[in-house]
PDB file of C-alpha atoms and ligand atoms in Angstrom:
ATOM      1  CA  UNK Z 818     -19.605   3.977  -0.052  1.00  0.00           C
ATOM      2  CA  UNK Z 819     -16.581   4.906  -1.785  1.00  0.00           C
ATOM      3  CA  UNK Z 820     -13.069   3.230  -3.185  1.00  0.00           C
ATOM      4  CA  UNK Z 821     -10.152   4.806  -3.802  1.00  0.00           C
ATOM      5  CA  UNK Z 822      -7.557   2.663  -4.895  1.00  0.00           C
ATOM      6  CA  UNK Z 823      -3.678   3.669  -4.411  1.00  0.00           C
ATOM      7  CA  UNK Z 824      -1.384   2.738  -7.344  1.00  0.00           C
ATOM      8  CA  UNK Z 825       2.577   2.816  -7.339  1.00  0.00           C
ATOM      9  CA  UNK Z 826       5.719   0.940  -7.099  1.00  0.00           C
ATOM     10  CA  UNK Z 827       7.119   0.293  -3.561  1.00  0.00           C
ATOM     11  CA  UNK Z 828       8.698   3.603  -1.714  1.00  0.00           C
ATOM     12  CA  UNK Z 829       5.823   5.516  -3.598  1.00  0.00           C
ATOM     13  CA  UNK Z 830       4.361   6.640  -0.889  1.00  0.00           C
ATOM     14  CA  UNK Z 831       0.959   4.548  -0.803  1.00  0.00           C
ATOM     15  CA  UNK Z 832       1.374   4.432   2.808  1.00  0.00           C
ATOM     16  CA  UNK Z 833       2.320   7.999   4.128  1.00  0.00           C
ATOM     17  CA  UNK Z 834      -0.181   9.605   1.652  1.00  0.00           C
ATOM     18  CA  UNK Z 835      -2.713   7.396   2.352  1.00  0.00           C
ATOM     19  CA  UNK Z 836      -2.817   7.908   6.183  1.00  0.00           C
ATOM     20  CA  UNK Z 837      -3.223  11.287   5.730  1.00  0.00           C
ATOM     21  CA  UNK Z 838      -6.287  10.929   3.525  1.00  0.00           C
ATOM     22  CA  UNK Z 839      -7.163   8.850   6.737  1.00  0.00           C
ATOM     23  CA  UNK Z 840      -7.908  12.083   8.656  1.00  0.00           C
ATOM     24  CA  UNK Z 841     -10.425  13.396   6.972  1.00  0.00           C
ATOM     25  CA  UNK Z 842     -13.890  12.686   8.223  1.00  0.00           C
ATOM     26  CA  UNK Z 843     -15.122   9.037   7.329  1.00  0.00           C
ATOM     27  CA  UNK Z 844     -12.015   7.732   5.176  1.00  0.00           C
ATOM     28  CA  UNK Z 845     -10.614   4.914   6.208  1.00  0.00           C
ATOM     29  CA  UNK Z 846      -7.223   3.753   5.480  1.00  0.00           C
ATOM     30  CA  UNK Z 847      -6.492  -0.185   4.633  1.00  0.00           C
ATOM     31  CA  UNK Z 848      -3.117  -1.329   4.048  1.00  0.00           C
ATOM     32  CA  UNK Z 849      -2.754  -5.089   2.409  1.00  0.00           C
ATOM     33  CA  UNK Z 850       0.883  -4.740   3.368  1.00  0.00           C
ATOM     34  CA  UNK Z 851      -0.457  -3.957   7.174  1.00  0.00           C
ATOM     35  CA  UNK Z 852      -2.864  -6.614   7.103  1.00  0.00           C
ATOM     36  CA  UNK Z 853      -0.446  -9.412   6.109  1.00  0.00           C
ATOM     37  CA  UNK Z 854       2.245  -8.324   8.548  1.00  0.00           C
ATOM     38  CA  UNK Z 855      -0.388  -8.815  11.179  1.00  0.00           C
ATOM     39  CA  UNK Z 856      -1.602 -11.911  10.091  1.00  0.00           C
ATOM     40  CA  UNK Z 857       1.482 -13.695   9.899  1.00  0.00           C
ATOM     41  CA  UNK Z 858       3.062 -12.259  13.431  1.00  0.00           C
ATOM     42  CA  UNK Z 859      -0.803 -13.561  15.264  1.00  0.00           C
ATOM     43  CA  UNK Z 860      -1.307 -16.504  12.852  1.00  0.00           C
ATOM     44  CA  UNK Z 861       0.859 -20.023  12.537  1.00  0.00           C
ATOM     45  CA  UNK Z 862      -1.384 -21.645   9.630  1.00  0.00           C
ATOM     46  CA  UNK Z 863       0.398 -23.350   6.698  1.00  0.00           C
ATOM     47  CA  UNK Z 864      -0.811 -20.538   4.665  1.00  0.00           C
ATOM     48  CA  UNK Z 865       0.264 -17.727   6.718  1.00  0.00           C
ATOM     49  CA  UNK Z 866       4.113 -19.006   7.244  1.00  0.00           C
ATOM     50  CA  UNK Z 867       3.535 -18.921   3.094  1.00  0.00           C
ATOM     51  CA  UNK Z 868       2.416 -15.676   3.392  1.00  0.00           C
ATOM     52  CA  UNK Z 869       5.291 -14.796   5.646  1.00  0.00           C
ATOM     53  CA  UNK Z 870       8.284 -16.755   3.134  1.00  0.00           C
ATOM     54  CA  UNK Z 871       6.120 -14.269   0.278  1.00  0.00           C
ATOM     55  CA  UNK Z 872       6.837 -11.000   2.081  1.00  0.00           C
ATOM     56  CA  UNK Z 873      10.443 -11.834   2.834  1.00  0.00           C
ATOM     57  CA  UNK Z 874      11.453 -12.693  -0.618  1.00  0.00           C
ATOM     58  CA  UNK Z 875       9.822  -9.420  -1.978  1.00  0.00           C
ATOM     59  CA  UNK Z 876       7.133 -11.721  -3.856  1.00  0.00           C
ATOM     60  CA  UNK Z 877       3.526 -11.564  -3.900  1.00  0.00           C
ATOM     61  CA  UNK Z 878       1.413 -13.479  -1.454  1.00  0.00           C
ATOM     62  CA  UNK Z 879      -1.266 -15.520  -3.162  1.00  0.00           C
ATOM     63  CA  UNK Z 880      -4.061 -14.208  -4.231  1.00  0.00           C
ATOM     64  CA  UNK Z 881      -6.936 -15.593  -2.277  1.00  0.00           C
ATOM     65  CA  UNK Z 882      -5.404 -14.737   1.116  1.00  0.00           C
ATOM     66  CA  UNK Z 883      -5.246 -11.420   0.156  1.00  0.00           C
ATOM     67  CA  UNK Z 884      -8.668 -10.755  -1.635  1.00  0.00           C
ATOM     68  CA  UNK Z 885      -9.918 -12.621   1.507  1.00  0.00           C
ATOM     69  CA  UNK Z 886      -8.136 -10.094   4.456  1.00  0.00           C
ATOM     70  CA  UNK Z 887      -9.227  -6.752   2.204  1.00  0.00           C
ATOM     71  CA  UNK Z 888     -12.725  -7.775   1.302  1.00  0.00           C
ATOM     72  CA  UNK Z 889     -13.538  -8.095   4.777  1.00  0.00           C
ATOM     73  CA  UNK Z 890     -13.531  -4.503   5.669  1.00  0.00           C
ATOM     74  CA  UNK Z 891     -15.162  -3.563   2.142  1.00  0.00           C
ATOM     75  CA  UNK Z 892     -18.034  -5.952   3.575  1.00  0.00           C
ATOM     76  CA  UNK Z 893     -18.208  -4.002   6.995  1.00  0.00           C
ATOM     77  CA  UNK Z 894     -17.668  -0.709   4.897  1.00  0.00           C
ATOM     78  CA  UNK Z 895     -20.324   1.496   6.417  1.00  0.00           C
ATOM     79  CA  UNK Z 896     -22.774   3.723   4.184  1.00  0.00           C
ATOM     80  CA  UNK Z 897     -20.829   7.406   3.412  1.00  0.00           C
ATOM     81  CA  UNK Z 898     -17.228   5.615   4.477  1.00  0.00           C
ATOM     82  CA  UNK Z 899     -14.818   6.172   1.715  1.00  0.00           C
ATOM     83  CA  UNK Z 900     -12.048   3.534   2.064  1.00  0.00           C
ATOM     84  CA  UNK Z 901      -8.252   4.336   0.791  1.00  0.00           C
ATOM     85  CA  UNK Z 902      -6.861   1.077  -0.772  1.00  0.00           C
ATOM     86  CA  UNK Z 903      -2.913   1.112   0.030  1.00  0.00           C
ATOM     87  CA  UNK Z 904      -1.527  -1.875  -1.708  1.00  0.00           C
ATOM     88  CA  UNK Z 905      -4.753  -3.866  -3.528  1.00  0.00           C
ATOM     89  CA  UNK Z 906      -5.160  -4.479  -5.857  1.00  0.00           C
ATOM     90  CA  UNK Z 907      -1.249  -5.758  -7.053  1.00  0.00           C
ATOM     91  CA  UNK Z 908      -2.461  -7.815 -10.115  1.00  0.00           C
ATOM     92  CA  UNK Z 909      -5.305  -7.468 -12.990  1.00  0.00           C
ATOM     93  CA  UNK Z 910      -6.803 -11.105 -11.025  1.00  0.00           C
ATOM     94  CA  UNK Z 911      -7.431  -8.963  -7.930  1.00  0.00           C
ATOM     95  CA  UNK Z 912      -8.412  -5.855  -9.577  1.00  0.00           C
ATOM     96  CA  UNK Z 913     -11.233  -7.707 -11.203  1.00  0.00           C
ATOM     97  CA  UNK Z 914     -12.384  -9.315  -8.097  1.00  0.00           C
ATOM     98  CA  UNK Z 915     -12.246  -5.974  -6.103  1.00  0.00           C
ATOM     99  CA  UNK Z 916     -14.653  -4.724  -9.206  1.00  0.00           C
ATOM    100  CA  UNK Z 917     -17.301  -7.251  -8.649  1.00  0.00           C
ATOM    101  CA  UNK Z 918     -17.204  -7.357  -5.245  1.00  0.00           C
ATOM    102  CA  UNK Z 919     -17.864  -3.804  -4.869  1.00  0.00           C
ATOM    103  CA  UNK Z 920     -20.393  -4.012  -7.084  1.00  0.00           C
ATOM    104  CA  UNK Z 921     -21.865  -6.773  -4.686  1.00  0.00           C
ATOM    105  CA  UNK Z 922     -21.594  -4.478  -1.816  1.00  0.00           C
ATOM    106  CA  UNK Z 923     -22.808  -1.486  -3.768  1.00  0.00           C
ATOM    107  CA  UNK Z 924     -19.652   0.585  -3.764  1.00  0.00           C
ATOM    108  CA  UNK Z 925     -18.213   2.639  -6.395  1.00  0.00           C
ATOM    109  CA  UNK Z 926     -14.692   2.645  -7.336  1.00  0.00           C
ATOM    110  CA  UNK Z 927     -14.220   6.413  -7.822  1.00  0.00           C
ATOM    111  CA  UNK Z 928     -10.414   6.953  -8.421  1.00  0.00           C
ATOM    112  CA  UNK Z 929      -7.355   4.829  -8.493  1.00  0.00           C
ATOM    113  CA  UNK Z 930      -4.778   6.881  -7.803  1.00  0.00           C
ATOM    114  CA  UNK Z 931      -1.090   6.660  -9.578  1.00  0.00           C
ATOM    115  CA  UNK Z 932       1.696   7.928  -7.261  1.00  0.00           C
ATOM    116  CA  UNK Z 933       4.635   8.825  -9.823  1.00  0.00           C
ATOM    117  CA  UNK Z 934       8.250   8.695  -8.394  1.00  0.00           C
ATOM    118  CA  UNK Z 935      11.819   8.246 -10.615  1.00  0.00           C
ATOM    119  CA  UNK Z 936      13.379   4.866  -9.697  1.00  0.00           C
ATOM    120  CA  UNK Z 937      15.958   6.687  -7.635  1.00  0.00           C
ATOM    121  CA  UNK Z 938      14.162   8.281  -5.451  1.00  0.00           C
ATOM    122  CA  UNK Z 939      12.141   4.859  -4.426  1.00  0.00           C
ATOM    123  CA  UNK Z 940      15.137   3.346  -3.829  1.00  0.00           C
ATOM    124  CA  UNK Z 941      16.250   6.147  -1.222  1.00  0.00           C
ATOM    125  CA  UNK Z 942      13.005   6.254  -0.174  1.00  0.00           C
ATOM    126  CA  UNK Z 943      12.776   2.485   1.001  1.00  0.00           C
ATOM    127  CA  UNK Z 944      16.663   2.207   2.150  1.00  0.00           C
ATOM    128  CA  UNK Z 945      16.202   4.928   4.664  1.00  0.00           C
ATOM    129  CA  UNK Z 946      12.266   3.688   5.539  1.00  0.00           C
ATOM    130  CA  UNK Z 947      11.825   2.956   9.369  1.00  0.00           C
ATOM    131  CA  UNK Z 948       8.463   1.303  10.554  1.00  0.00           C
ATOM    132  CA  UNK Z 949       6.731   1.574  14.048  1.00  0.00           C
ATOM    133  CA  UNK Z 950       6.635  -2.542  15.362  1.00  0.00           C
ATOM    134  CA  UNK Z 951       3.612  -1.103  17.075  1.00  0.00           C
ATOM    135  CA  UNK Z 952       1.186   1.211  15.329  1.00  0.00           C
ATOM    136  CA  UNK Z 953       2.998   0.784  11.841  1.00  0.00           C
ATOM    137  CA  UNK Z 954       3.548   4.207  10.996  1.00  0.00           C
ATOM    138  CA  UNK Z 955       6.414   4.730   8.304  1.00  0.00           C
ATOM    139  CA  UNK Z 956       9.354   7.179   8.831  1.00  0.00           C
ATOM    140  CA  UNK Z 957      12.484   7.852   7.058  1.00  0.00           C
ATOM    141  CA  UNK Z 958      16.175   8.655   8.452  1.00  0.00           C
ATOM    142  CA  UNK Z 959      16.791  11.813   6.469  1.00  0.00           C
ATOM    143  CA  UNK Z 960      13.168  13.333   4.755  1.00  0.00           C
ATOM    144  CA  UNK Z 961      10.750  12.153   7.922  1.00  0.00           C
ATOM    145  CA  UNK Z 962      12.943  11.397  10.641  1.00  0.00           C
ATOM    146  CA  UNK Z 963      10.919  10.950  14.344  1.00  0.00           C
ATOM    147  CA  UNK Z 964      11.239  13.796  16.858  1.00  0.00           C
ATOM    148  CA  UNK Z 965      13.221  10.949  19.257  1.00  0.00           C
ATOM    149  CA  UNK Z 966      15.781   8.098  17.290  1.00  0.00           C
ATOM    150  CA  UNK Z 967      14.368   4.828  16.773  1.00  0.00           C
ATOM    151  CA  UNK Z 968      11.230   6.024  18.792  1.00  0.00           C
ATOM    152  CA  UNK Z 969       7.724   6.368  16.895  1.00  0.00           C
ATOM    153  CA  UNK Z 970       6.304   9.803  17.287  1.00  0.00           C
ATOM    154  CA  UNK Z 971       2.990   9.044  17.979  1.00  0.00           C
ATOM    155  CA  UNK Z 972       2.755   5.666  20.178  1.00  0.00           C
ATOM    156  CA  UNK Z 973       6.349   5.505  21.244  1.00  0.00           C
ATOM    157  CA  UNK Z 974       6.720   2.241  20.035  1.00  0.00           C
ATOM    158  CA  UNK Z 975       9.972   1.107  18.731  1.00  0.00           C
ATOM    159  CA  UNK Z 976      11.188   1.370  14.801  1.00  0.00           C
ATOM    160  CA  UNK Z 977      12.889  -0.970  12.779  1.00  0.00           C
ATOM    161  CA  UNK Z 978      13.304  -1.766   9.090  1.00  0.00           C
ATOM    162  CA  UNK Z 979      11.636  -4.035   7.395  1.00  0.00           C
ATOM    163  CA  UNK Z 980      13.489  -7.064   5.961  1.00  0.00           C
ATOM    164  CA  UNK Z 981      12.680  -6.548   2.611  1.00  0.00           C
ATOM    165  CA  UNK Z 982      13.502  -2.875   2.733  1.00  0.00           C
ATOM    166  CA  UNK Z 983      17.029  -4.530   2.212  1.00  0.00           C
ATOM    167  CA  UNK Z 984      18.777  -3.693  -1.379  1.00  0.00           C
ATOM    168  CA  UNK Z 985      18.262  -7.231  -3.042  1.00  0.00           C
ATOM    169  CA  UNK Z 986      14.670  -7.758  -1.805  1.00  0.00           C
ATOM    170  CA  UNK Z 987      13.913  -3.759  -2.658  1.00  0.00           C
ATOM    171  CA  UNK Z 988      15.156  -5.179  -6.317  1.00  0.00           C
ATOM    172  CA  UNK Z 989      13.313  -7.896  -6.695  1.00  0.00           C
ATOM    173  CA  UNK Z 990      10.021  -5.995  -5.539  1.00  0.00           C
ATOM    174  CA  UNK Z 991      10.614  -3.344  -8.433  1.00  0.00           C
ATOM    175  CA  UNK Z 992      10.743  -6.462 -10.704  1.00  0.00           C
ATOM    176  CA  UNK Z 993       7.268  -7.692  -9.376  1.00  0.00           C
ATOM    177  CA  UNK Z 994       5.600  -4.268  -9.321  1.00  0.00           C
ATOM    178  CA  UNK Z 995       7.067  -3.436 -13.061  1.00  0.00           C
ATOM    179  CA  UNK Z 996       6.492  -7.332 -14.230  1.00  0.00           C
ATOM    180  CA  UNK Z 997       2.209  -7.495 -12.346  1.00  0.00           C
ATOM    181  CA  UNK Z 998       1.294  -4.450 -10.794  1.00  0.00           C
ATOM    182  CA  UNK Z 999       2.152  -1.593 -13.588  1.00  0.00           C
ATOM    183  CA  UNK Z1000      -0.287  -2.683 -16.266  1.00  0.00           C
ATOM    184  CA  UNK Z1001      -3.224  -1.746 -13.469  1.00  0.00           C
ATOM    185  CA  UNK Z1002      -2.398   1.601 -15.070  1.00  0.00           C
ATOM    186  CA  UNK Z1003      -3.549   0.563 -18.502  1.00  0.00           C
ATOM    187  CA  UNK Z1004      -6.556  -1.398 -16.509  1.00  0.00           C
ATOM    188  CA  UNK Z1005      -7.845   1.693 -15.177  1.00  0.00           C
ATOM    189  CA  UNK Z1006      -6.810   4.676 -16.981  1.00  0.00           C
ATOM    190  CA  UNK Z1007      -9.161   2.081 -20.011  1.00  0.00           C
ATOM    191  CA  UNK Z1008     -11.807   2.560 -16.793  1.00  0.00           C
ATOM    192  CA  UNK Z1009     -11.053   6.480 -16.967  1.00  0.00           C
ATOM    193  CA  UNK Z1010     -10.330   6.203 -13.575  1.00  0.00           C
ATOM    194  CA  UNK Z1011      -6.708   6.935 -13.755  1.00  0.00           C
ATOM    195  CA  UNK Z1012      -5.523  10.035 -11.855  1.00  0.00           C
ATOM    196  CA  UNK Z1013      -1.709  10.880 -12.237  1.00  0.00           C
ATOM    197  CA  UNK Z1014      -0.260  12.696  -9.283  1.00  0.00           C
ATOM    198  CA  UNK Z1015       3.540  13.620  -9.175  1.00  0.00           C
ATOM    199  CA  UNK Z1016       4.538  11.989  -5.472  1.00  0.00           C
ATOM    200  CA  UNK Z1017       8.403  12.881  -5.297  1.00  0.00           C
ATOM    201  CA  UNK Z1018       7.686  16.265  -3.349  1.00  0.00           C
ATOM    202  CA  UNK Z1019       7.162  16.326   0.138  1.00  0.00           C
ATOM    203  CA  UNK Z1020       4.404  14.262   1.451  1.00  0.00           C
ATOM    204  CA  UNK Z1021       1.881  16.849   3.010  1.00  0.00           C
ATOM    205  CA  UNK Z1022       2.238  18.635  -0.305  1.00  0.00           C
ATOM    206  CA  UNK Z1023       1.230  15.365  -2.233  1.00  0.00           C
ATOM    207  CA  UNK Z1024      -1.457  14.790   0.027  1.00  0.00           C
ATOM    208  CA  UNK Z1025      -2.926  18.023  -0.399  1.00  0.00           C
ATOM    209  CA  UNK Z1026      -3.199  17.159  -4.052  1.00  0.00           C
ATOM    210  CA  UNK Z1027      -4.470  13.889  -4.184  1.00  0.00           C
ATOM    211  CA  UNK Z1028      -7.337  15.503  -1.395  1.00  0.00           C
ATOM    212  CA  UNK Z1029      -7.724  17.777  -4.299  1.00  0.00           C
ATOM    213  CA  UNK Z1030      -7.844  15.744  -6.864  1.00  0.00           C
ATOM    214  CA  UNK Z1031     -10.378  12.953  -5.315  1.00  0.00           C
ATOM    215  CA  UNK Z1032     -11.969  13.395  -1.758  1.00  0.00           C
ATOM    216  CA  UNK Z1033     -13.400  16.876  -2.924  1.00  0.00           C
TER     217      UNK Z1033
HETATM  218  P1  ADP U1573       5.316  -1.936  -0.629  1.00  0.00           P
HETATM  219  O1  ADP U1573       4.169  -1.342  -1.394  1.00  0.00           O
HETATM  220  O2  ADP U1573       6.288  -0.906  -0.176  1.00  0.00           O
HETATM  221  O3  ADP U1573       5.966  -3.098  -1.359  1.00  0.00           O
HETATM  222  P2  ADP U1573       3.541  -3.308   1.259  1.00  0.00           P
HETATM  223  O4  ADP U1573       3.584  -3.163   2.726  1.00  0.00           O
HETATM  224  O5  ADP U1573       2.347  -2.805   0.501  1.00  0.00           O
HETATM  225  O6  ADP U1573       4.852  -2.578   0.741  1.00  0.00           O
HETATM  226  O7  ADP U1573       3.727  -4.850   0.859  1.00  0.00           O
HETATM  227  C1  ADP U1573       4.704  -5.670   1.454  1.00  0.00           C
HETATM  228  C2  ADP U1573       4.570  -7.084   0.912  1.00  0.00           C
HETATM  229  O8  ADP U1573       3.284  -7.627   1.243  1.00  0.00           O
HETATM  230  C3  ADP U1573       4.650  -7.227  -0.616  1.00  0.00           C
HETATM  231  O9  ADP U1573       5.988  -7.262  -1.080  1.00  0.00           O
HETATM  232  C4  ADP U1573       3.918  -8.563  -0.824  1.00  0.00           C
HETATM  233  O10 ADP U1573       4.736  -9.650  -0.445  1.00  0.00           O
HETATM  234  C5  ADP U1573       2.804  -8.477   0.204  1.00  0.00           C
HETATM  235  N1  ADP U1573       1.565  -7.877  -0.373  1.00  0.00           N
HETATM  236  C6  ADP U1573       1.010  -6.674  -0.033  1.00  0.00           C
HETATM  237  N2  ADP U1573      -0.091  -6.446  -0.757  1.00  0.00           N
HETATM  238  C7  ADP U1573      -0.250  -7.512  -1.575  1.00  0.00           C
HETATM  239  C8  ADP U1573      -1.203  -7.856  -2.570  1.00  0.00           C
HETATM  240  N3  ADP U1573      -2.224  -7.052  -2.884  1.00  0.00           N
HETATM  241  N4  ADP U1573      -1.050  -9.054  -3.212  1.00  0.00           N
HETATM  242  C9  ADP U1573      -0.036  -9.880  -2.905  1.00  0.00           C
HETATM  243  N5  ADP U1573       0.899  -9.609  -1.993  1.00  0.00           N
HETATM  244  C10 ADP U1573       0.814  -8.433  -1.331  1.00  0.00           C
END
């Protein structure tokens, strides 16, 4: 069993390039983004409206919820699965528990991925982003646009945009990925697992290379 983990601010392109991995034979793409967005529409707990008041202000949700939500499918990982981590870990705290915890289930963290995109080009990335309410696929107005307006290409499910695709929540989202997530590059590039793939091309392109560079 096999972990990939998918680093890079928000508009990188975790997402897209991810669920392309996805279909190749026996990957499996998990989203922590996904997986909260479901939790808090099905769920009315204390800590999911948390979890919800998190997402909207562009902050992250705590911890334990979501080492709890991804751990779960890296305990019903099956043997020869290689799973595509979009989104965890977002902090050193849950990079070291996803490090023991594989190592409880036996899997082996074989890449983490680092999607590089300028600033600018995130931020035009996430203003024009449009997200399937159904099957969550991502689509942009201008680079990715669906065959039919505000209709998802695959399910036919209707697109909106997320709330904190909005300008001041988009800002304060760079802030938390430059101020927690960014020093997992340090973490594991010191792991020599860092690979460094230029993601501002198009995003079959990018895919192609990171299927290069770590499903081979
Ligand atoms: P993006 O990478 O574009 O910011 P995601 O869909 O991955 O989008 O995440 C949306 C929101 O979900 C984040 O802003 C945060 O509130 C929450 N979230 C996702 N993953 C995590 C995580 N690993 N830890 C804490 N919060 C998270």
């Amino acid at each position: 069993m096999k972990i990939i983990v998918l680093l890079g601010a928000p508009g990188s392109g975790k997402g897209t390039i991810a669920s392309r991995l996805a279909r190749c034979d026996a990957v499996r793409h998990v989203s922590s983004g996904d997986l909260l967005r479901e939790r808090v529409r099905h769920a009315d707990t204390p800590a999911s409206r948390e979890a919800a008041e998190a997402m909207r202000k562009g902050a992250l949700v705590d911890d334990h919820v979501v080492d709890e939500l991804m751990l779960e499918h890296l305990q019903a990982c099956a043997p020869g699965e290689t799973l595509i981590l979009d989104g965890y870990p977002r902090n050193e705290r849950q990079a070291a528990t996803l490090e023991e915890e594989a190592a409880i289930v036996g899997a082996d963290i074989t890449a983490a991925v680092w999607l590089e995109v300028p600033e600018p080009v995130l931020i035009s990335r996430l203003a024009g982003r449009r997200v399937c309410s159904v099957c969550a696929a991502n689509y942009h107005v201008e680079n990715m646009p669906p065959r039919v307006e505000g209709i998802c290409d695959r399910c036919g499910g209707k697109l909106y945009q997320r709330e904190d695709d909005q300008p001041e929540k988009v800002d304060h989202r760079l802030h938390v990925y430059r101020d927690q997530t960014r020093a997992l590059i340090d973490w594991y590039a010191s792991r020599k697992l860092l690979v460094r793939i230029d993601s501002k091309k198009d995003a079959d392109e990018t895919a192609a290379c990171v299927a290069r560079a770590v499903l081979a």
